[in-house]
Coordinates of C-alpha atoms and ligand atoms in Angstrom, one line a residue:
M14 CA 0.0 0.0 0.0
S15 CA 1.2 3.4 -0.8
P16 CA 1.3 6.0 2.2
L17 CA -1.6 7.8 0.5
Q18 CA -3.8 4.7 0.8
Q19 CA -3.0 4.3 4.7
R20 CA -4.2 8.1 5.3
P21 CA -7.2 8.2 7.7
I22 CA -10.8 8.4 5.9
Y23 CA -11.6 12.2 5.7
L24 CA -14.7 12.9 7.3
D25 CA -14.3 16.6 8.2
A26 CA -16.1 18.2 5.4
H27 CA -17.3 21.2 7.5
A28 CA -13.7 22.2 8.1
T29 CA -12.9 22.0 4.2
T30 CA -13.2 20.0 1.2
P31 CA -10.7 18.9 -1.5
V32 CA -11.3 20.9 -4.9
D33 CA -13.3 18.8 -7.2
E34 CA -11.2 17.6 -10.3
R35 CA -13.7 19.8 -12.6
V36 CA -12.9 22.6 -10.4
L37 CA -9.1 22.5 -10.8
A38 CA -9.6 21.9 -14.6
A39 CA -11.5 25.4 -15.1
M40 CA -8.8 27.0 -13.0
L41 CA -5.8 25.9 -14.5
P42 CA -5.7 28.2 -17.7
Y43 CA -5.9 31.1 -15.4
F44 CA -2.7 30.7 -13.8
T45 CA -0.4 30.6 -16.6
E46 CA -2.1 31.5 -19.8
Y47 CA -4.9 33.8 -19.1
F48 CA -3.1 35.7 -16.3
G49 CA -4.0 39.3 -16.9
N50 CA -5.2 41.6 -14.2
P51 CA -8.6 42.1 -14.8
A52 CA -8.1 45.8 -13.8
S53 CA -5.7 46.4 -16.8
I54 CA -8.4 47.9 -18.9
N55 CA -5.7 49.0 -21.7
H56 CA -4.9 45.7 -23.1
H57 CA -6.2 42.2 -24.3
Y58 CA -4.4 40.2 -21.4
G59 CA -6.3 42.4 -19.0
W60 CA -9.7 41.7 -21.1
E61 CA -9.6 38.2 -20.6
G62 CA -9.0 38.2 -16.7
E63 CA -11.8 40.7 -16.6
A64 CA -14.1 38.5 -18.8
A65 CA -13.3 35.5 -16.6
V66 CA -14.2 37.5 -13.4
T67 CA -17.4 38.7 -15.0
Q68 CA -18.7 35.3 -15.9
A69 CA -17.9 34.0 -12.5
R70 CA -19.5 36.9 -11.0
E71 CA -22.9 36.3 -12.9
T72 CA -22.9 32.4 -12.2
L73 CA -22.6 33.1 -8.5
A74 CA -25.2 36.0 -8.8
A75 CA -27.7 33.5 -10.5
A76 CA -27.1 31.0 -8.0
I77 CA -28.4 33.2 -5.1
N78 CA -31.0 35.0 -7.2
A79 CA -28.9 38.3 -6.9
S80 CA -27.4 40.4 -9.6
P81 CA -23.7 40.6 -10.5
E82 CA -22.9 43.8 -9.3
E83 CA -24.1 42.7 -5.8
I84 CA -21.2 40.3 -5.5
I85 CA -17.9 41.5 -4.0
F86 CA -15.1 39.0 -3.9
T87 CA -12.9 38.5 -0.5
S88 CA -10.6 36.3 0.6
G89 CA -13.1 34.0 2.0
A90 CA -16.2 34.0 4.7
T91 CA -14.2 35.3 7.6
E92 CA -13.3 38.5 5.6
A93 CA -16.8 38.7 4.3
N94 CA -18.1 38.2 7.7
N95 CA -16.0 40.9 9.0
L96 CA -16.9 43.5 6.1
A97 CA -20.5 42.7 6.8
L98 CA -20.7 43.5 10.3
K99 CA -18.1 46.3 10.6
G100 CA -19.1 47.9 7.2
V101 CA -22.8 47.9 8.3
A102 CA -21.9 48.9 11.9
E103 CA -19.6 51.8 10.6
A104 CA -22.5 53.0 7.8
Y105 CA -25.4 53.0 10.2
F106 CA -23.9 53.9 13.4
S107 CA -26.0 57.3 13.3
Q108 CA -29.0 55.3 13.2
G109 CA -28.5 52.9 15.9
R110 CA -25.8 51.0 17.8
H111 CA -27.7 47.8 18.4
L112 CA -26.6 44.5 16.7
V113 CA -28.3 41.0 17.2
T114 CA -26.7 37.6 16.5
L115 CA -27.1 34.1 18.1
A116 CA -24.6 32.3 20.6
T117 CA -24.0 29.5 18.2
E118 CA -22.4 31.6 15.5
H119 CA -19.0 30.7 14.0
N120 CA -16.2 32.7 15.6
A121 CA -15.7 34.8 12.5
I122 CA -19.1 36.4 13.6
L123 CA -18.8 36.4 17.4
D124 CA -15.4 37.9 17.4
P125 CA -15.9 40.8 15.1
M126 CA -19.1 41.5 17.4
D127 CA -17.0 41.5 20.4
Y128 CA -14.7 44.1 18.7
L129 CA -17.6 46.1 18.0
E130 CA -18.9 46.1 21.2
S131 CA -15.4 47.2 22.5
L132 CA -16.3 50.1 20.3
G133 CA -19.5 51.1 21.7
F134 CA -22.0 49.0 20.0
E135 CA -24.4 46.8 22.0
V136 CA -24.7 43.2 21.1
T137 CA -27.7 40.9 21.9
R138 CA -26.5 37.1 21.5
L139 CA -29.6 35.1 21.3
P140 CA -29.8 31.5 22.9
V141 CA -30.8 28.9 20.8
M142 CA -33.7 25.9 21.5
S143 CA -32.3 22.4 22.5
D144 CA -32.3 21.6 18.8
G145 CA -30.0 24.5 18.0
L146 CA -32.9 26.3 16.1
V147 CA -33.4 30.1 17.0
D148 CA -36.7 30.8 18.6
I149 CA -38.3 33.1 16.2
E150 CA -40.4 35.0 18.8
E151 CA -37.5 35.5 20.9
L152 CA -35.6 37.0 18.1
A153 CA -38.6 39.4 17.3
A154 CA -38.7 40.5 21.0
A155 CA -34.9 41.4 21.0
L156 CA -35.3 43.6 17.9
R157 CA -35.6 47.4 19.1
E158 CA -35.8 50.9 17.5
D159 CA -32.1 51.5 17.5
T160 CA -31.2 47.7 15.9
I161 CA -29.3 48.2 12.9
L162 CA -28.3 44.8 11.9
V163 CA -29.3 41.1 12.7
S164 CA -26.7 38.3 11.6
V165 CA -27.9 34.9 11.7
M166 CA -26.2 31.9 10.2
A167 CA -27.5 29.7 7.5
A168 CA -25.9 26.6 8.4
N169 CA -24.0 25.8 11.4
N170 CA -20.7 24.4 11.1
E171 CA -20.8 21.9 14.1
I172 CA -24.2 20.8 14.2
G173 CA -25.4 21.4 10.8
V174 CA -28.6 23.2 11.7
L175 CA -30.5 25.1 9.2
Q176 CA -32.0 28.3 10.4
P177 CA -35.3 29.5 9.1
L178 CA -33.8 32.3 6.9
A179 CA -37.1 33.4 5.1
E180 CA -38.6 34.0 8.7
I181 CA -35.9 36.0 10.2
G182 CA -35.4 37.9 7.0
Q183 CA -39.1 38.7 6.8
L184 CA -39.2 39.8 10.1
C185 CA -36.0 42.2 9.8
R186 CA -37.5 43.6 6.6
D187 CA -40.9 44.5 8.2
R188 CA -39.0 46.3 10.9
G189 CA -36.7 48.0 8.2
I190 CA -33.7 46.2 10.0
R191 CA -30.7 44.8 7.9
F192 CA -30.4 41.1 7.6
H193 CA -26.9 39.5 7.3
T194 CA -26.5 35.4 7.2
D195 CA -23.2 33.6 7.0
A196 CA -23.8 31.0 4.5
A197 CA -20.3 29.5 4.5
Q198 CA -21.8 26.0 5.1
A199 CA -24.9 26.6 3.1
I200 CA -23.7 27.8 -0.3
G201 CA -24.0 24.9 -3.1
K202 CA -25.5 22.7 -0.5
I203 CA -29.3 24.0 0.2
P204 CA -31.1 26.6 -2.0
L205 CA -30.3 30.2 -1.3
D206 CA -32.4 32.8 -2.7
V207 CA -31.9 36.5 -1.6
Q208 CA -35.2 37.7 -2.6
A209 CA -37.5 34.9 -1.3
Q210 CA -35.6 34.9 2.0
C211 CA -35.2 38.9 2.3
I212 CA -31.6 38.5 2.8
D213 CA -29.8 42.0 2.6
V214 CA -26.1 40.6 3.1
M215 CA -24.4 37.2 2.7
S216 CA -21.0 35.8 3.3
L217 CA -20.1 33.0 0.9
T218 CA -16.9 30.9 0.7
A219 CA -15.5 28.4 -1.8
H220 CA -13.5 25.8 0.0
K221 CA -16.5 24.2 1.9
V222 CA -18.1 23.1 -1.5
Y223 CA -15.2 21.7 -3.3
G224 CA -13.6 25.1 -4.4
P225 CA -10.2 26.5 -3.5
K226 CA -9.3 28.0 -0.3
G227 CA -8.4 31.8 -0.1
I228 CA -11.6 33.1 -1.9
G229 CA -15.1 33.9 -1.0
A230 CA -17.7 36.7 -1.6
L231 CA -20.2 39.1 0.1
Y232 CA -23.4 39.8 -1.6
V233 CA -24.5 43.1 -0.7
R234 CA -27.9 44.3 -1.7
R235 CA -28.2 47.2 -4.1
R236 CA -32.0 47.6 -4.5
N237 CA -35.3 47.3 -2.2
P238 CA -33.7 48.4 0.0
R239 CA -30.0 49.5 -0.9
V240 CA -27.4 48.5 1.8
R241 CA -24.7 50.9 2.5
L242 CA -21.6 49.5 3.6
A243 CA -18.2 51.1 4.7
A244 CA -14.9 49.6 3.3
Q245 CA -12.6 48.1 5.6
L246 CA -9.7 47.7 3.0
H247 CA -8.8 50.9 1.1
G248 CA -6.3 50.9 -2.1
G249 CA -7.4 50.9 -5.9
G250 CA -11.1 51.2 -5.2
H251 CA -11.9 47.4 -6.8
E252 CA -15.1 45.9 -6.2
R253 CA -17.3 49.2 -6.3
G254 CA -14.6 50.8 -3.7
M255 CA -16.2 48.2 -1.1
R256 CA -12.9 45.9 -1.3
S257 CA -9.7 47.0 -2.7
G258 CA -7.2 44.4 -3.9
T259 CA -5.9 42.8 -7.2
L260 CA -8.9 40.2 -8.1
Y261 CA -7.7 36.6 -8.5
P262 CA -8.9 35.1 -11.6
P263 CA -8.0 31.2 -11.2
Q264 CA -9.6 31.4 -7.5
I265 CA -12.5 33.3 -8.9
V266 CA -13.2 30.8 -11.8
G267 CA -12.8 28.0 -9.5
F268 CA -15.4 29.1 -6.8
A269 CA -18.1 29.8 -9.5
K270 CA -17.4 26.4 -10.9
A271 CA -17.8 24.7 -7.5
V272 CA -20.9 26.8 -6.7
E273 CA -22.2 25.8 -10.3
L274 CA -21.5 22.2 -9.5
G275 CA -22.9 22.2 -6.3
L276 CA -26.2 23.5 -7.6
A277 CA -26.4 21.2 -10.5
E278 CA -26.0 18.3 -8.4
M279 CA -27.6 19.4 -5.1
E280 CA -30.7 17.2 -5.2
E281 CA -28.8 13.7 -6.1
E282 CA -25.7 14.7 -3.8
S283 CA -28.1 15.8 -0.9
A284 CA -29.9 12.4 -1.0
R285 CA -26.7 10.3 -1.0
L286 CA -25.1 12.2 1.8
R287 CA -28.5 11.8 3.6
E288 CA -28.3 8.2 3.1
L289 CA -24.7 7.9 4.2
R290 CA -25.5 9.8 7.5
S291 CA -28.7 7.9 8.1
Q292 CA -26.8 4.3 7.7
L293 CA -24.0 5.7 10.0
W294 CA -26.4 6.9 13.0
K295 CA -28.1 3.6 12.4
R296 CA -25.0 1.5 12.7
L297 CA -23.9 3.6 15.9
S298 CA -27.3 3.2 17.4
V299 CA -26.2 -0.2 18.6
L300 CA -24.6 1.6 21.1
E301 CA -26.3 2.9 24.3
G302 CA -25.9 6.5 25.5
I303 CA -25.3 8.3 22.5
Y304 CA -27.1 11.6 21.5
L305 CA -27.5 13.3 18.5
N306 CA -26.5 17.3 18.7
G307 CA -28.7 19.4 16.9
H308 CA -32.2 19.0 15.0
P309 CA -32.9 15.4 13.4
T310 CA -33.8 16.7 10.1
Q311 CA -33.4 20.6 9.8
R312 CA -29.7 20.1 9.1
L313 CA -27.0 19.9 6.4
P314 CA -27.5 16.5 4.8
G315 CA -23.9 15.5 5.4
N316 CA -23.6 16.3 9.2
L317 CA -23.7 14.1 12.1
N318 CA -22.8 15.2 15.5
V319 CA -23.0 12.9 18.4
S320 CA -22.2 12.5 22.1
F321 CA -21.1 9.8 23.7
E322 CA -21.8 9.0 27.1
G323 CA -19.3 7.6 29.8
V324 CA -16.1 8.2 27.7
D325 CA -13.5 10.5 27.7
G326 CA -13.2 13.3 24.7
Q327 CA -9.7 13.1 24.1
A328 CA -9.3 9.5 24.7
L329 CA -11.9 8.8 22.1
L330 CA -10.5 11.3 19.4
L331 CA -7.1 9.6 20.0
G332 CA -8.7 6.2 19.4
L333 CA -10.3 7.3 16.3
Q334 CA -7.6 9.3 14.5
P335 CA -5.8 6.3 12.9
V336 CA -9.0 5.5 11.0
M337 CA -10.6 8.8 10.5
A338 CA -10.2 12.6 10.3
V339 CA -13.2 13.9 12.4
S340 CA -13.6 16.9 14.7
S341 CA -14.3 16.9 18.3
G342 CA -16.8 19.2 20.2
S343 CA -14.1 20.8 22.0
A344 CA -11.8 23.4 20.8
C345 CA -8.2 23.9 22.0
T346 CA -7.5 27.4 22.8
S347 CA -4.3 28.4 23.8
V348 CA -4.2 27.5 27.6
K349 CA -6.8 24.8 28.0
I350 CA -9.4 22.5 26.3
E351 CA -13.0 24.0 26.2
P352 CA -16.2 22.4 25.3
S353 CA -17.6 23.7 22.0
H354 CA -19.8 27.1 22.5
V355 CA -22.3 25.8 20.2
L356 CA -22.6 22.3 22.2
A357 CA -23.1 24.6 25.5
A358 CA -25.6 26.8 23.8
L359 CA -27.8 23.3 23.3
G360 CA -27.3 22.8 26.9
R361 CA -25.6 19.6 26.6
E362 CA -23.7 19.0 30.0
E363 CA -19.9 19.5 29.9
S364 CA -18.9 15.7 29.9
L365 CA -21.1 15.3 27.0
A366 CA -20.1 18.1 25.1
Y367 CA -16.4 17.1 25.4
A368 CA -17.4 13.5 24.2
S369 CA -18.7 14.7 20.9
V370 CA -17.6 14.1 17.4
R371 CA -18.6 15.7 14.4
F372 CA -18.6 13.8 11.4
G373 CA -18.7 15.7 8.1
I374 CA -19.5 13.5 5.2
G375 CA -18.8 14.8 2.0
R376 CA -19.1 14.2 -1.9
F377 CA -16.2 11.7 -2.3
N378 CA -17.2 9.3 0.9
T379 CA -18.5 6.0 0.1
L380 CA -20.7 3.6 1.8
E381 CA -17.9 1.1 2.6
E382 CA -16.1 4.1 4.2
I383 CA -18.9 4.8 6.4
E384 CA -19.2 1.0 7.4
R385 CA -15.5 1.1 8.4
V386 CA -15.9 4.3 10.3
A387 CA -19.2 2.9 12.2
E388 CA -17.4 -0.2 13.0
H389 CA -14.4 1.4 14.4
V390 CA -16.2 4.2 16.4
I391 CA -18.1 1.3 17.9
S392 CA -15.5 -0.9 18.9
T393 CA -13.3 2.3 20.4
V394 CA -16.2 3.6 22.3
E395 CA -17.0 0.0 23.8
A396 CA -13.2 -0.3 24.6
L397 CA -13.0 2.9 26.4
R398 CA -16.2 2.3 28.3
K399 CA -14.8 -1.2 29.7
V400 CA -11.4 0.6 30.8
G401 CA -13.7 3.3 32.3
A402 CA -15.6 0.6 34.1
I403 CA -12.6 -1.3 35.4
A404 CA -11.0 2.1 36.7
R405 CA -14.3 2.5 38.5
Ligands
LIG502 C1 -15.3 27.9 7.6 C2 -16.7 29.0 8.0 C3 -16.3 30.3 8.0 C4 -14.8 30.8 7.7 O1 -14.5 30.7 6.2 P1 -13.3 30.9 5.6 O2 -13.7 31.1 4.1 O3 -12.3 29.7 6.1 O4 -12.7 32.3 6.2 C5 -17.0 31.2 8.6 N1 -18.3 30.8 8.9 C6 -18.8 29.6 9.1 C7 -19.9 29.1 9.3 C8 -17.9 28.5 8.5 O5 -18.1 27.3 8.4

């Protein structure tokens, strides 16, 4: 066996995904042949780059029912989130200082929110219900005269839970409040429609949907109503002045191709991932004391997040590592291991939050892999429980 074949099974599709070969093929000519700077308006090479970017922008806009000029390319969803939150806060602070978000958001939302709070903004971080969904009535009650922005993620990166975007969007629209959603996990996997869902600002990224890392976008509504945004990166005035910096055609072309494929194959792929997930859950269910984290059906097709009673989280992860690449429900900060803020928000007790595993099933996983994973999880958990019982 080659060393490559001995690598563990990749089951961490929420962290990142491999670039699809079809995406890579679309990107390759833009590294060496069509290398022009899209901002070089005086010659043929620049026009080639510009044409590629224009087409990608059209593809991405169509994928979310937006217009091309509403797409602002960024380095990924982290930058898009920062631009959205800081950009809106700065543009509207004379109208109000209140921002609303969820306790279960990605750190790329929570950290900019903390930063804005340090500048004098007021942030409401809403709790979620035990299934991970926001309580719409609680959200409605949190909105105030001086609320300028609501930011609620489309799909959670740990538990896969899909928030009711259309309901939240309508609520915000009725009150004249801007609605931002972090759709990093959602684009190309579930349908998104900025008109039907009343989304005003939306963050996207390519690398969770089989596109390259280092490229994403921010959708910024231009009409009905127009959303203003203060630039956070100043320079050549690219992207309608909202995000300066030379555009990167290979990444942009790859991003659009990845989303196009995601959309074209969404139905079929979702069904396949759902089946693999249900096979995994069915097999794991021979174990007692296991708990599904997050809503049973209102979640990303490839996501399964499970807590295992009576095992140590670190020991479990170590036991699983030789066979599979998965993420745990705890995050190592610089000083200590902390249980995931998402699982804590569901009300999971600490020991269960530590002993949880996020299985992120993706496009290239097979049923054979899922069977092997299930077998190994079961034997590892049983072994750890036996050792624990002896120790007691
Ligand atoms: C991955 C992820 C991000 C960060 O995206 P990058 O493109 O890696 O910066 C933000 N939000 C969510 C929900 C994510 O899953």
